[in-house]
Coordinates of N, CA, C and O in Angstrom, one line a residue:
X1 N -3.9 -104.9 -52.1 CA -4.2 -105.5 -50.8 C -3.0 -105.2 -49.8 O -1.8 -105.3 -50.2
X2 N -3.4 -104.9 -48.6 CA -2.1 -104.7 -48.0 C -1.5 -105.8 -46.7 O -2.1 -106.4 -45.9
X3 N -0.2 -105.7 -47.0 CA 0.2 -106.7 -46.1 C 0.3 -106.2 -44.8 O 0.4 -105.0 -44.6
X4 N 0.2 -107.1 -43.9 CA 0.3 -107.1 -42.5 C 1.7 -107.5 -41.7 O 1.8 -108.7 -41.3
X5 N 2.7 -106.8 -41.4 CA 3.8 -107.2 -40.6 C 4.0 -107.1 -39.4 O 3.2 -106.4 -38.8
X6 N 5.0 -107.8 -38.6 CA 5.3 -107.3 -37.2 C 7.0 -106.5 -37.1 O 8.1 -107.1 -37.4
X7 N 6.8 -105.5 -36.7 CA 8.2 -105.2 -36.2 C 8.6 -104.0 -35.2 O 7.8 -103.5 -34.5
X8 N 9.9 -103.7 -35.3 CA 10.3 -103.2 -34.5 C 10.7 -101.5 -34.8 O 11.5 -101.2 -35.6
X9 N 9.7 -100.3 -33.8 CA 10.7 -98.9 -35.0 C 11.7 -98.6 -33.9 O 11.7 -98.5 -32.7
X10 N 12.5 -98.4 -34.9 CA 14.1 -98.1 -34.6 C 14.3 -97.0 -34.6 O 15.3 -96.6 -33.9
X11 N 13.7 -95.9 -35.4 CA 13.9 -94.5 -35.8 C 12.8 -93.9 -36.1 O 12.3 -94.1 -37.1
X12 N 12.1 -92.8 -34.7 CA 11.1 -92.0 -35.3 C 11.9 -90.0 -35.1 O 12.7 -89.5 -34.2
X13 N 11.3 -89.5 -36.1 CA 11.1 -88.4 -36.8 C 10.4 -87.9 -37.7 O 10.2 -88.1 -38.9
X14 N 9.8 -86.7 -36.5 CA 8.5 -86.0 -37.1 C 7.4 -86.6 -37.8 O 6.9 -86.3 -38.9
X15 N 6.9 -87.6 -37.1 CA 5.5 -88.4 -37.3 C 6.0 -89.3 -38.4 O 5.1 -89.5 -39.3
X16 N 7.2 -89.9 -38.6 CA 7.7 -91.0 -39.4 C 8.4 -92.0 -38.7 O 9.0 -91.6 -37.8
X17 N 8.4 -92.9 -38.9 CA 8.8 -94.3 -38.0 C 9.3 -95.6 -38.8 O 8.5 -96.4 -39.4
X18 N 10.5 -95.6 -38.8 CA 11.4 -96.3 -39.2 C 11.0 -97.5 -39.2 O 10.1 -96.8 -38.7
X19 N 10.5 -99.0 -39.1 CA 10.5 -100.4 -38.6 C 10.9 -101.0 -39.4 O 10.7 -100.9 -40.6
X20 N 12.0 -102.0 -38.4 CA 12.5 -103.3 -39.1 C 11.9 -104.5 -38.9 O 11.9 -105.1 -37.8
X21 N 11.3 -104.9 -40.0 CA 10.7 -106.2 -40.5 C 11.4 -107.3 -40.9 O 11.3 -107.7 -42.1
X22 N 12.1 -107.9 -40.0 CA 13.0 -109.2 -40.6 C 14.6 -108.2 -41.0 O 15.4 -107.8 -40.2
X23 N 14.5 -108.0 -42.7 CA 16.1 -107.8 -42.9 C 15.4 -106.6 -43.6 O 16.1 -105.9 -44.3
X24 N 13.9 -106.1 -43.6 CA 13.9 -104.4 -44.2 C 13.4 -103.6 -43.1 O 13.1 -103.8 -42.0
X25 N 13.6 -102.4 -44.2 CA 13.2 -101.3 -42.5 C 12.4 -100.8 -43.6 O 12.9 -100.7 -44.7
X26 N 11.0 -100.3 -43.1 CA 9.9 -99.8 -43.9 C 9.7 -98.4 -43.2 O 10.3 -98.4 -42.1
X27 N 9.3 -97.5 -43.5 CA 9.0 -95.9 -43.7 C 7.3 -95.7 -43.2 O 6.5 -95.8 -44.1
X28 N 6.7 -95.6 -42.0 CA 5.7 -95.4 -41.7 C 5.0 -94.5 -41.3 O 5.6 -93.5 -40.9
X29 N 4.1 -94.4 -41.4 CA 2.9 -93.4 -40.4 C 2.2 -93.5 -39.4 O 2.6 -94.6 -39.0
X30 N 1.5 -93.2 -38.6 CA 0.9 -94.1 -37.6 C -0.6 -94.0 -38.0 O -0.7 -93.2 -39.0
X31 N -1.7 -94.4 -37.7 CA -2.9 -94.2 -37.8 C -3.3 -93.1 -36.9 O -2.7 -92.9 -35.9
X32 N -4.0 -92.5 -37.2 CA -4.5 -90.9 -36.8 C -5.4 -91.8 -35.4 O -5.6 -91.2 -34.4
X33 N -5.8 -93.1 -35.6 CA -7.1 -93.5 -34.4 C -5.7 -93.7 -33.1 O -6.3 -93.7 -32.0
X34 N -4.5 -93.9 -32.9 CA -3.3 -93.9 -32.2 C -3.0 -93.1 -31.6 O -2.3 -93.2 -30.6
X35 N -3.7 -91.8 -32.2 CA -3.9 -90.1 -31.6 C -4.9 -90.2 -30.7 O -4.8 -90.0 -29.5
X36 N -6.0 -90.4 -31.3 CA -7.7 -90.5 -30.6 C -7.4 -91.7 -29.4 O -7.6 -91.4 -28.3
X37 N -7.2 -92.5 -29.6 CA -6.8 -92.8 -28.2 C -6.0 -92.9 -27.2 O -6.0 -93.5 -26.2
X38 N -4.7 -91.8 -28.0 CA -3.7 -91.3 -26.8 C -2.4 -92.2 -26.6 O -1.7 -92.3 -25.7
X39 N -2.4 -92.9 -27.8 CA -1.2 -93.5 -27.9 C -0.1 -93.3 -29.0 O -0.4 -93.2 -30.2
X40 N 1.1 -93.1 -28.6 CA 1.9 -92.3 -29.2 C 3.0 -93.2 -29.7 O 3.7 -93.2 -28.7
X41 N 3.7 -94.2 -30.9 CA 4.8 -94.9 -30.5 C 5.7 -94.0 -31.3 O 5.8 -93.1 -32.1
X42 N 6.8 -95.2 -30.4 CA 7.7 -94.7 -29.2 C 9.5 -95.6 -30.2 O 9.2 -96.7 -30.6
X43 N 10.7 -95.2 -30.5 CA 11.5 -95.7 -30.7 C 11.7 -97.1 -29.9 O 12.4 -97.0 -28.9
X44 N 11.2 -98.4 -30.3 CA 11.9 -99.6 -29.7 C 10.2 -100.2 -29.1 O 9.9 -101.1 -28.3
X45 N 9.6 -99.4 -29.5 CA 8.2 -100.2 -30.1 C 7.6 -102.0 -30.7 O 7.9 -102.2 -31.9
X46 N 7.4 -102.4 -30.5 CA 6.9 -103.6 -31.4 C 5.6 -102.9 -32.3 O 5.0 -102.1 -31.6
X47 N 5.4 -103.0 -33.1 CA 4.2 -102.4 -33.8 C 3.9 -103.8 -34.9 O 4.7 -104.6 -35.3
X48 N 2.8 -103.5 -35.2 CA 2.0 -104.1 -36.4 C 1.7 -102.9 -37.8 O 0.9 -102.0 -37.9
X49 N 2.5 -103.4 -38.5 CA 2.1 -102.7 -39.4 C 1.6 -102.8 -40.9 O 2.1 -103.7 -41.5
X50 N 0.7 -102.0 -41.8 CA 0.6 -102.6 -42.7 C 1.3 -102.0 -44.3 O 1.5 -100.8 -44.4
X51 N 1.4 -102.7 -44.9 CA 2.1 -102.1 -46.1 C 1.4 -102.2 -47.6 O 1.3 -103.3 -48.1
X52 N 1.1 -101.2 -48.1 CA 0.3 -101.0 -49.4 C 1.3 -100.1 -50.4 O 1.7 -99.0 -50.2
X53 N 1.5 -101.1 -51.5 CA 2.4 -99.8 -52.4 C 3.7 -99.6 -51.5 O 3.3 -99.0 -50.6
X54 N 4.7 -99.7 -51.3 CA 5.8 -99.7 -50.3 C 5.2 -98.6 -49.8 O 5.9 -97.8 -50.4
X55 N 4.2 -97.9 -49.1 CA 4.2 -97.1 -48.1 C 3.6 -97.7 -46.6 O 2.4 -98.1 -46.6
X56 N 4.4 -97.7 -45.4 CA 3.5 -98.2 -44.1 C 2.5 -97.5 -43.4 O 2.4 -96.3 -43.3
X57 N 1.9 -98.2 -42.9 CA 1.4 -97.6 -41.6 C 1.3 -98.6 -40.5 O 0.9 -99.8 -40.7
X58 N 1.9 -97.9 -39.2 CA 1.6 -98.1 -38.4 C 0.0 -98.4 -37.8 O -0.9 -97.6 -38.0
X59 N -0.2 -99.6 -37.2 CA -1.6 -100.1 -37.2 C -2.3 -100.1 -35.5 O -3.3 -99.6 -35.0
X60 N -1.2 -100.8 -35.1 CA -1.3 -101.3 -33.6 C 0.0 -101.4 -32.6 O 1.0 -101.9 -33.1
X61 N 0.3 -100.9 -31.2 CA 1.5 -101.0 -30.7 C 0.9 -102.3 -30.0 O -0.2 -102.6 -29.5
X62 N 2.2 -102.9 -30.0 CA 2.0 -104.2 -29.1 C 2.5 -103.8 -27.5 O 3.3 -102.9 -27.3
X63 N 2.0 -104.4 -26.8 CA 2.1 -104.2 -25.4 C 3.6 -104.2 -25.0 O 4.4 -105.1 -25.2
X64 N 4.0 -102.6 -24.1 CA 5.4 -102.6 -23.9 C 5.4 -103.2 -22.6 O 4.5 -103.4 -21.7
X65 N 7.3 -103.4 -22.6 CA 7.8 -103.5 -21.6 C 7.3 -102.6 -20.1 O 6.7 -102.9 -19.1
X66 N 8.1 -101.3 -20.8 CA 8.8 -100.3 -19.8 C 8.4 -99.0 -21.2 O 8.2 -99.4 -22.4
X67 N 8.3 -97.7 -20.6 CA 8.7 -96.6 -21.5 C 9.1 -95.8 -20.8 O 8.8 -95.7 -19.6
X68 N 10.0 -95.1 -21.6 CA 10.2 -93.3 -21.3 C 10.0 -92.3 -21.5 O 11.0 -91.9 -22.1
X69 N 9.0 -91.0 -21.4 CA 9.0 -90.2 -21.9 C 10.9 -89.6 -22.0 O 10.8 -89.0 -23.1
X70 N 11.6 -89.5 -21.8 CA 12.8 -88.7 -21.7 C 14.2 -90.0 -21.8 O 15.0 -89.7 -20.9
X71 N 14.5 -90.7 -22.2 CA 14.6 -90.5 -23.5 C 12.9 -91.3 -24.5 O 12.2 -92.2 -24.1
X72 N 12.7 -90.6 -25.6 CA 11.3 -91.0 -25.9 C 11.7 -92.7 -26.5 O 12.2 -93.0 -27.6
X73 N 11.3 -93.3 -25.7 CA 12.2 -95.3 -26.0 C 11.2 -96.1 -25.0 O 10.9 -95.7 -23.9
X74 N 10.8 -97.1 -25.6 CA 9.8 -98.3 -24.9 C 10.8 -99.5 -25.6 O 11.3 -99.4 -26.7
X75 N 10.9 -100.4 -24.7 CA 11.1 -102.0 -24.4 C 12.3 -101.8 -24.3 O 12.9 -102.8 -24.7
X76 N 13.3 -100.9 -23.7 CA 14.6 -101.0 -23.6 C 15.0 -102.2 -22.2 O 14.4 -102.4 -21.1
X77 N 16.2 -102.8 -22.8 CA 16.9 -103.7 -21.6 C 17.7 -103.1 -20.6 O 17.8 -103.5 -19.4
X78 N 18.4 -101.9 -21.2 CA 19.0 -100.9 -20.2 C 19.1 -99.8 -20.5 O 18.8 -99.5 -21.6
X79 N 19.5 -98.8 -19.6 CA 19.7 -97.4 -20.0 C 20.8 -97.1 -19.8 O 21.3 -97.7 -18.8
X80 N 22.2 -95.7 -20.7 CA 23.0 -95.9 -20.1 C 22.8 -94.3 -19.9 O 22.3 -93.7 -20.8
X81 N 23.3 -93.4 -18.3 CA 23.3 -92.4 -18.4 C 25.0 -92.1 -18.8 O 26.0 -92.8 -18.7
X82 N 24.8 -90.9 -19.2 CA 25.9 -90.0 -19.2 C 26.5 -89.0 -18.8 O 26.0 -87.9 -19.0
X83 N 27.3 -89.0 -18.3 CA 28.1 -87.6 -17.0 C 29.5 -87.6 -17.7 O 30.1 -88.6 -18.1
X84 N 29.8 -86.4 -17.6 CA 30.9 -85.8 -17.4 C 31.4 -85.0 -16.3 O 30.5 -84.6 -15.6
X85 N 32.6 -84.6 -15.9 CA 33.1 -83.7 -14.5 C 33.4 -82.5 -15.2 O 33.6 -81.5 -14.5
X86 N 33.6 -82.4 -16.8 CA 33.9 -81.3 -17.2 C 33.4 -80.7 -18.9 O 33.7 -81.4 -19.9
X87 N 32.9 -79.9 -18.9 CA 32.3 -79.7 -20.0 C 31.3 -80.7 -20.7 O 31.6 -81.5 -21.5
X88 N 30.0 -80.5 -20.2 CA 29.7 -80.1 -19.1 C 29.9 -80.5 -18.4 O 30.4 -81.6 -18.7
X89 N 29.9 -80.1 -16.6 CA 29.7 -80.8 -15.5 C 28.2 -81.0 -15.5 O 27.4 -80.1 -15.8
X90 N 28.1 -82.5 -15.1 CA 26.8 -83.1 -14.6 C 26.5 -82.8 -13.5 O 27.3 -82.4 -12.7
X91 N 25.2 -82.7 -13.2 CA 24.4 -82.4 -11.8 C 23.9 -83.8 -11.4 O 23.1 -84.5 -12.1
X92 N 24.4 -84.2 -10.1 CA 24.0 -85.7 -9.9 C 22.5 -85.8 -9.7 O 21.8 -86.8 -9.7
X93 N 22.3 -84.5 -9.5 CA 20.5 -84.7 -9.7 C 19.7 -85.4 -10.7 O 18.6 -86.1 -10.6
X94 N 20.5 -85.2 -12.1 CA 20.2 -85.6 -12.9 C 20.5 -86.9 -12.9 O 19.5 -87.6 -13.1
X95 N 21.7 -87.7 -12.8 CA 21.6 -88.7 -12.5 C 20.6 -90.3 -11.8 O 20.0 -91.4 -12.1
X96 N 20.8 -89.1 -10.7 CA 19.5 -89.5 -9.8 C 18.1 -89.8 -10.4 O 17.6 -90.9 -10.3
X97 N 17.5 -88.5 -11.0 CA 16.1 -88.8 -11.4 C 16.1 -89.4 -12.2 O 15.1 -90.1 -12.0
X98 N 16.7 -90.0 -13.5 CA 16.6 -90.6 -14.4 C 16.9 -92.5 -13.8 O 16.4 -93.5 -14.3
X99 N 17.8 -92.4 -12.8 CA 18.1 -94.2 -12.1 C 16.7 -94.1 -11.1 O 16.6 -95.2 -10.6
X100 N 15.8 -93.3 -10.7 CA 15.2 -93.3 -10.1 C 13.4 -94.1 -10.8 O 12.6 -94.9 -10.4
X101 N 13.7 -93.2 -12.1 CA 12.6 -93.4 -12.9 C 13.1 -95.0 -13.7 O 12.3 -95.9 -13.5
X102 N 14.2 -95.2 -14.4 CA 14.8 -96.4 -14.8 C 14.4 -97.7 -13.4 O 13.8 -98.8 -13.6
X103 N 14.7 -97.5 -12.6 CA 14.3 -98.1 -11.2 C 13.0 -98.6 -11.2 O 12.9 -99.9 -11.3
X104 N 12.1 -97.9 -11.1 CA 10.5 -97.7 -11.0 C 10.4 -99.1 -12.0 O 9.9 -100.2 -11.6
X105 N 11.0 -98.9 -13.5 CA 10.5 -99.5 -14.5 C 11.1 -100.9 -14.1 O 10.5 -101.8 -14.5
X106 N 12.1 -101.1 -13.5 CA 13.2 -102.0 -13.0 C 14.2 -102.6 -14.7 O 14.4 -103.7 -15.1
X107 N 14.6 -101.3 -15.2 CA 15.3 -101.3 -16.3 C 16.8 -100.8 -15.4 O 17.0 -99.7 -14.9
X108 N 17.8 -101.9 -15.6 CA 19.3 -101.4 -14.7 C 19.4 -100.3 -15.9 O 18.9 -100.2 -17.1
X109 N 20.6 -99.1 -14.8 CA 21.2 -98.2 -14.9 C 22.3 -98.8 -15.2 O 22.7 -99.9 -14.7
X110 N 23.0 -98.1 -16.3 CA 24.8 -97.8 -16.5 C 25.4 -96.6 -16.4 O 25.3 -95.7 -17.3
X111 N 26.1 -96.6 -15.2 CA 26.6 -94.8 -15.5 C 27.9 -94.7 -16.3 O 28.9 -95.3 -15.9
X112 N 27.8 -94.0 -17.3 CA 29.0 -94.1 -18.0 C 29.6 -92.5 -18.0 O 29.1 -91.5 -18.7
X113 N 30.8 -92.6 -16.9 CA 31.4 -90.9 -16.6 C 32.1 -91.0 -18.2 O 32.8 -92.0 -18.3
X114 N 32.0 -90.2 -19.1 CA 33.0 -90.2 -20.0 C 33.8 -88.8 -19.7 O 33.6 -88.1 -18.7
X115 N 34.9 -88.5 -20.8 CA 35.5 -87.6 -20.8 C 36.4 -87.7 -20.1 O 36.8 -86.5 -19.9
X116 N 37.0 -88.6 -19.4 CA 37.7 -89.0 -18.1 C 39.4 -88.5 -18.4 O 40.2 -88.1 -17.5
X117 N 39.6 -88.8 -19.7 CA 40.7 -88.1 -20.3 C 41.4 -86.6 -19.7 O 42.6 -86.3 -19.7
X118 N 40.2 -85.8 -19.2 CA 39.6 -84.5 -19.2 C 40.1 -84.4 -17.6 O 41.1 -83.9 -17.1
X119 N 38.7 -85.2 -16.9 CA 39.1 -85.3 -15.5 C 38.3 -86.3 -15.1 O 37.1 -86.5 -15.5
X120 N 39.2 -87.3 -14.3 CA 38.4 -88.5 -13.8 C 37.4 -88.9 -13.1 O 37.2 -90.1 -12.8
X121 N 36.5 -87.6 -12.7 CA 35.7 -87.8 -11.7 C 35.9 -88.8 -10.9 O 35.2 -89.8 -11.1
X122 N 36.9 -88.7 -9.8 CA 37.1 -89.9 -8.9 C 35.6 -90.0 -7.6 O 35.1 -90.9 -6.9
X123 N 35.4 -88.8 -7.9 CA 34.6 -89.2 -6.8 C 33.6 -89.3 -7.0 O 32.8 -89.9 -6.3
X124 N 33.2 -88.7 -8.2 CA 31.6 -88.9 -8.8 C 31.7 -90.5 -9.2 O 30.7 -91.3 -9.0
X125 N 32.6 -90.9 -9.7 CA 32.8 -92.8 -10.0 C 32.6 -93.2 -8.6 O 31.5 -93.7 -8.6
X126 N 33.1 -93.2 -7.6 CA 33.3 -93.6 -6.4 C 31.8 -93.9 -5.8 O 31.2 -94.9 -5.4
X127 N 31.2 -92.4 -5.8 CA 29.8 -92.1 -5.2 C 28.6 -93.7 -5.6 O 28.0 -94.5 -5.0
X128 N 28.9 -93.4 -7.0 CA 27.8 -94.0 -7.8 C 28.2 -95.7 -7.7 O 27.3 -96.5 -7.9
X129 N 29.4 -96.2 -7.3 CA 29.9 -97.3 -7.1 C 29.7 -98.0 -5.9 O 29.2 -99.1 -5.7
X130 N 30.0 -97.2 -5.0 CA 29.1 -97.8 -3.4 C 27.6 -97.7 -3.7 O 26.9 -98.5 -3.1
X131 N 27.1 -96.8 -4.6 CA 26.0 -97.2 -4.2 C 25.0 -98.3 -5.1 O 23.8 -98.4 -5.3
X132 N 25.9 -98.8 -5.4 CA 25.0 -100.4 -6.0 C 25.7 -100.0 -8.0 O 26.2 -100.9 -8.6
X133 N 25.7 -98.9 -8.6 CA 25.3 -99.1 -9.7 C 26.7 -99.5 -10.6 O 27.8 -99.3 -10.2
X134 N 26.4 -100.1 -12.0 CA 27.7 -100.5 -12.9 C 27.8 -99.2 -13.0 O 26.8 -98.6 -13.3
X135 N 29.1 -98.4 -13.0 CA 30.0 -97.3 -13.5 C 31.4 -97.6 -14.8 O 32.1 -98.6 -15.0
X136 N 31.0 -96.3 -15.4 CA 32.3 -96.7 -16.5 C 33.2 -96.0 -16.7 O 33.0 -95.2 -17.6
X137 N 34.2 -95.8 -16.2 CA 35.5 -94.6 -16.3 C 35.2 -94.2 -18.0 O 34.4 -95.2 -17.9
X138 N 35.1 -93.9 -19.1 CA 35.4 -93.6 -19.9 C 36.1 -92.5 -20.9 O 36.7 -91.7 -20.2
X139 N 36.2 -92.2 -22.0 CA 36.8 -91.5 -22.4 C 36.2 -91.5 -24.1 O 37.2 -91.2 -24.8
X140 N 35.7 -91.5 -24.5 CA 35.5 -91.4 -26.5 C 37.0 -91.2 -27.2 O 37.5 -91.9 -28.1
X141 N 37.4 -90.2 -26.7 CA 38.4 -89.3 -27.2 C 39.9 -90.8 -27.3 O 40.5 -91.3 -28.2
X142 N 39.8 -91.1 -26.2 CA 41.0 -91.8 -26.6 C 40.8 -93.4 -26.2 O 41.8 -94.1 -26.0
X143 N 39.7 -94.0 -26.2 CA 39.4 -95.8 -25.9 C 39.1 -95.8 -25.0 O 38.3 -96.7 -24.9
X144 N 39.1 -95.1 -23.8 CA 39.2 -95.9 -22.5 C 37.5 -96.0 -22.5 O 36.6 -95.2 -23.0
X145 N 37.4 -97.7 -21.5 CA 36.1 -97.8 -21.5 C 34.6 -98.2 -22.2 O 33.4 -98.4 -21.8
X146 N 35.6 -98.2 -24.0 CA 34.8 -98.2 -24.6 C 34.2 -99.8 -24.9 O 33.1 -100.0 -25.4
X147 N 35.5 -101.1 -24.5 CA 35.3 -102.1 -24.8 C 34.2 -102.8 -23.5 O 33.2 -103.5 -23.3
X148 N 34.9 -102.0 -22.9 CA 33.5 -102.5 -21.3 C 32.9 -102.6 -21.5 O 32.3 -103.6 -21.3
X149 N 32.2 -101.0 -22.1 CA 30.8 -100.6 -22.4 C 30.1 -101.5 -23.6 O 28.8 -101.4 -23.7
X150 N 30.8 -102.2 -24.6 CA 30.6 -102.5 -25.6 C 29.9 -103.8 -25.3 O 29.1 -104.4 -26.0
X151 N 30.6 -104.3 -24.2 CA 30.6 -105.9 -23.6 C 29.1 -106.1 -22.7 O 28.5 -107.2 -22.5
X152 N 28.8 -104.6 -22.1 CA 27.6 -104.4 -21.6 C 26.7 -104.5 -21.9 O 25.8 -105.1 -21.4
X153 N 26.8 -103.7 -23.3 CA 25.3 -103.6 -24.3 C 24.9 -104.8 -24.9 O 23.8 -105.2 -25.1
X154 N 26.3 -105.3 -25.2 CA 25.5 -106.4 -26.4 C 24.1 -107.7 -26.3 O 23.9 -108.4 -25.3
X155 N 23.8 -107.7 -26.8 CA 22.7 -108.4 -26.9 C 21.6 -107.5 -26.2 O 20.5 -108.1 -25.9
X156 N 21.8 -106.5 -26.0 CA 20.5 -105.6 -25.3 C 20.0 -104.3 -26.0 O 20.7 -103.5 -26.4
X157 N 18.9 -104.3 -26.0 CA 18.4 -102.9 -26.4 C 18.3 -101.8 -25.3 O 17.6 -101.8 -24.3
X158 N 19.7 -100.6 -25.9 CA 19.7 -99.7 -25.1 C 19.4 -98.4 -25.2 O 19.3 -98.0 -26.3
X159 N 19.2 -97.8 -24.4 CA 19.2 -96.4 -24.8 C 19.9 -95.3 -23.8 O 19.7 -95.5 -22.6
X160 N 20.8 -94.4 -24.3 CA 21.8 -93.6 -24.5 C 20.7 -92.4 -23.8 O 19.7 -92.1 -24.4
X161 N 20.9 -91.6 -22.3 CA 20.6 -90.0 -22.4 C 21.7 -89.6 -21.5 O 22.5 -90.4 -20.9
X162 N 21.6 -88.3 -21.4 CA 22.4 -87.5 -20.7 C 22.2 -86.0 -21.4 O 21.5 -85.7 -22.3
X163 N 23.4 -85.1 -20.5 CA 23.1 -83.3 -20.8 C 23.8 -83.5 -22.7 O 24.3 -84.5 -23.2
X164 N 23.6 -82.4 -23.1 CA 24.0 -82.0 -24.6 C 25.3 -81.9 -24.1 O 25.5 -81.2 -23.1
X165 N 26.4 -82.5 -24.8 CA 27.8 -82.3 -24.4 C 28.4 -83.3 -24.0 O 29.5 -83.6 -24.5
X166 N 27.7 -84.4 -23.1 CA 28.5 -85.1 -22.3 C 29.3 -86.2 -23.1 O 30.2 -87.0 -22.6
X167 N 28.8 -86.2 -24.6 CA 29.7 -87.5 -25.2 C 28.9 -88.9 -26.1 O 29.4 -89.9 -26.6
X168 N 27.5 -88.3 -25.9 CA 26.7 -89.7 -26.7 C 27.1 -90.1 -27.5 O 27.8 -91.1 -27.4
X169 N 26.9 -89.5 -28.7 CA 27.2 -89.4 -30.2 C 28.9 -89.6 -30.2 O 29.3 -90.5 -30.9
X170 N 29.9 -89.0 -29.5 CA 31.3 -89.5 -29.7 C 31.0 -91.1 -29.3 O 31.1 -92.1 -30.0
X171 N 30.7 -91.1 -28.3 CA 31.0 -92.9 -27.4 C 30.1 -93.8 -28.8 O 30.5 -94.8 -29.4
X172 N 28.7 -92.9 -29.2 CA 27.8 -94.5 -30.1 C 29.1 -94.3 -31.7 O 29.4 -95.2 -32.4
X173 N 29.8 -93.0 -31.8 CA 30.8 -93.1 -32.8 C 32.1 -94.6 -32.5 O 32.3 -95.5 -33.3
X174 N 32.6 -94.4 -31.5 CA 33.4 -95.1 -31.2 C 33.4 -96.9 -31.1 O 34.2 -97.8 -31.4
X175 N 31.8 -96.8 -30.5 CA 31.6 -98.1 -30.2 C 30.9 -98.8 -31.8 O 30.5 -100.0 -31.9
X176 N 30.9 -98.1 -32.5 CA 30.2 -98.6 -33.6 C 31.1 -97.5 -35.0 O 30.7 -96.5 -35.4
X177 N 32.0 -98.1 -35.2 CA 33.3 -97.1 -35.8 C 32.9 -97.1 -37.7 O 33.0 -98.0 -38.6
X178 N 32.7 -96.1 -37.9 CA 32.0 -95.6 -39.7 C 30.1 -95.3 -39.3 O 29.3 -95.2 -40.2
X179 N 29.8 -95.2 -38.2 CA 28.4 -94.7 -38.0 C 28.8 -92.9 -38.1 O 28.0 -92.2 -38.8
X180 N 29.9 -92.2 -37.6 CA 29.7 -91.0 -38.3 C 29.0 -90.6 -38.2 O 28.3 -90.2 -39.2
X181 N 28.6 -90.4 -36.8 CA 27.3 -89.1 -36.3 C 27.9 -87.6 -36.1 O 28.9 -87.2 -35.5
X182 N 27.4 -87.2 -36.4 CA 27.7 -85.3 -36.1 C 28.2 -85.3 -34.7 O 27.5 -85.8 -33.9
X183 N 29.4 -84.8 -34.2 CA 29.8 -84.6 -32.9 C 29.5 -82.7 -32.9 O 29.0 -82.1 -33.8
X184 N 29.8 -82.3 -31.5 CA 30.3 -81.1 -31.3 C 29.4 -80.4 -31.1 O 29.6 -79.2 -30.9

């Protein structure tokens, strides 16, 4: 007989979906009828799921907050983007569309310039500061910024985008120190 849970997936890849149920994280599938009616979940999901033989499935999504296709994340509390002034340099376009779409959903923006070590983007910090949003001088590389940032998130479900390069994976390294994600 299979049991019925509620929880949260934390980790999807390639049509598998991580959820945490209390203090386990179960290994899922989704139901193929999730396809047929065009619903897809999404990392930070509530789902219902059921469990037979330790294998899950995903059953039902429960009604989201907010979603994103780009980063692919529903029920987040915030978003943080990421820019650099150098390697890469960011395009504030990007910026833009992403606090634009975050906006819409009314999920606040964090802009976190990292790499600052590098070059401070004074004016790209400056820009984004007059205009209403929290900014974070940061750096991965050598601390700066990271305790701010850390004081920001807590208690919130976030999610992390920006260009390939700008520093995610170093900053979620730093801010969460033996996580040991692949840099570079």
């Amino acid at each position: 007989m299979a049991n019925v849970r509620t929880g949260r997936i934390i980790r999807s890849i390639s049509g598998f979906y991580d959820v945490r149920t209390g203090d386990k994280v179960i290994s899922c599938r989704a139901r193929g009828i999730l396809r047929k009616t065009g619903e897809s979940p999404l990392t930070g999901d509530m789902v219902e799921i059921t469990v037979e033989k330790g294998k899950g499935m995903v059953e039902k999504i429960l009604p989201r907050k907010n979603s994103f296709v780009r980063p692919a994340v529903a029920n987040v509390d915030a978003l943080v983007v990421f820019a650099a002034n150098v390697n890469p340099v960011t395009e504030p376009f990007l910026i833009d569309r992403v606090a634009a779409i975050a906006g819409d959903q009314e999920v606040p923006v964090i802009l976190c310039v990292n790499k600052c070590d590098l070059d401070p983007a004074v004016d790209l910090v400056r820009i984004y500061r007059n205009a209403g949003f929290t900014v974070i001088s940061a750096s991965a590389e050598t601390g700066q910024g990271v305790d701010e940032l850390r004081s920001l998130l807590k208690g919130k479900l976030t999610a992390f985008t920006g260009n390939t390069g700008v520093g995610k994976s170093s900053m979620l390294n730093a801010l969460c120190p033996g996580l040991s994600l692949p840099t570079g």
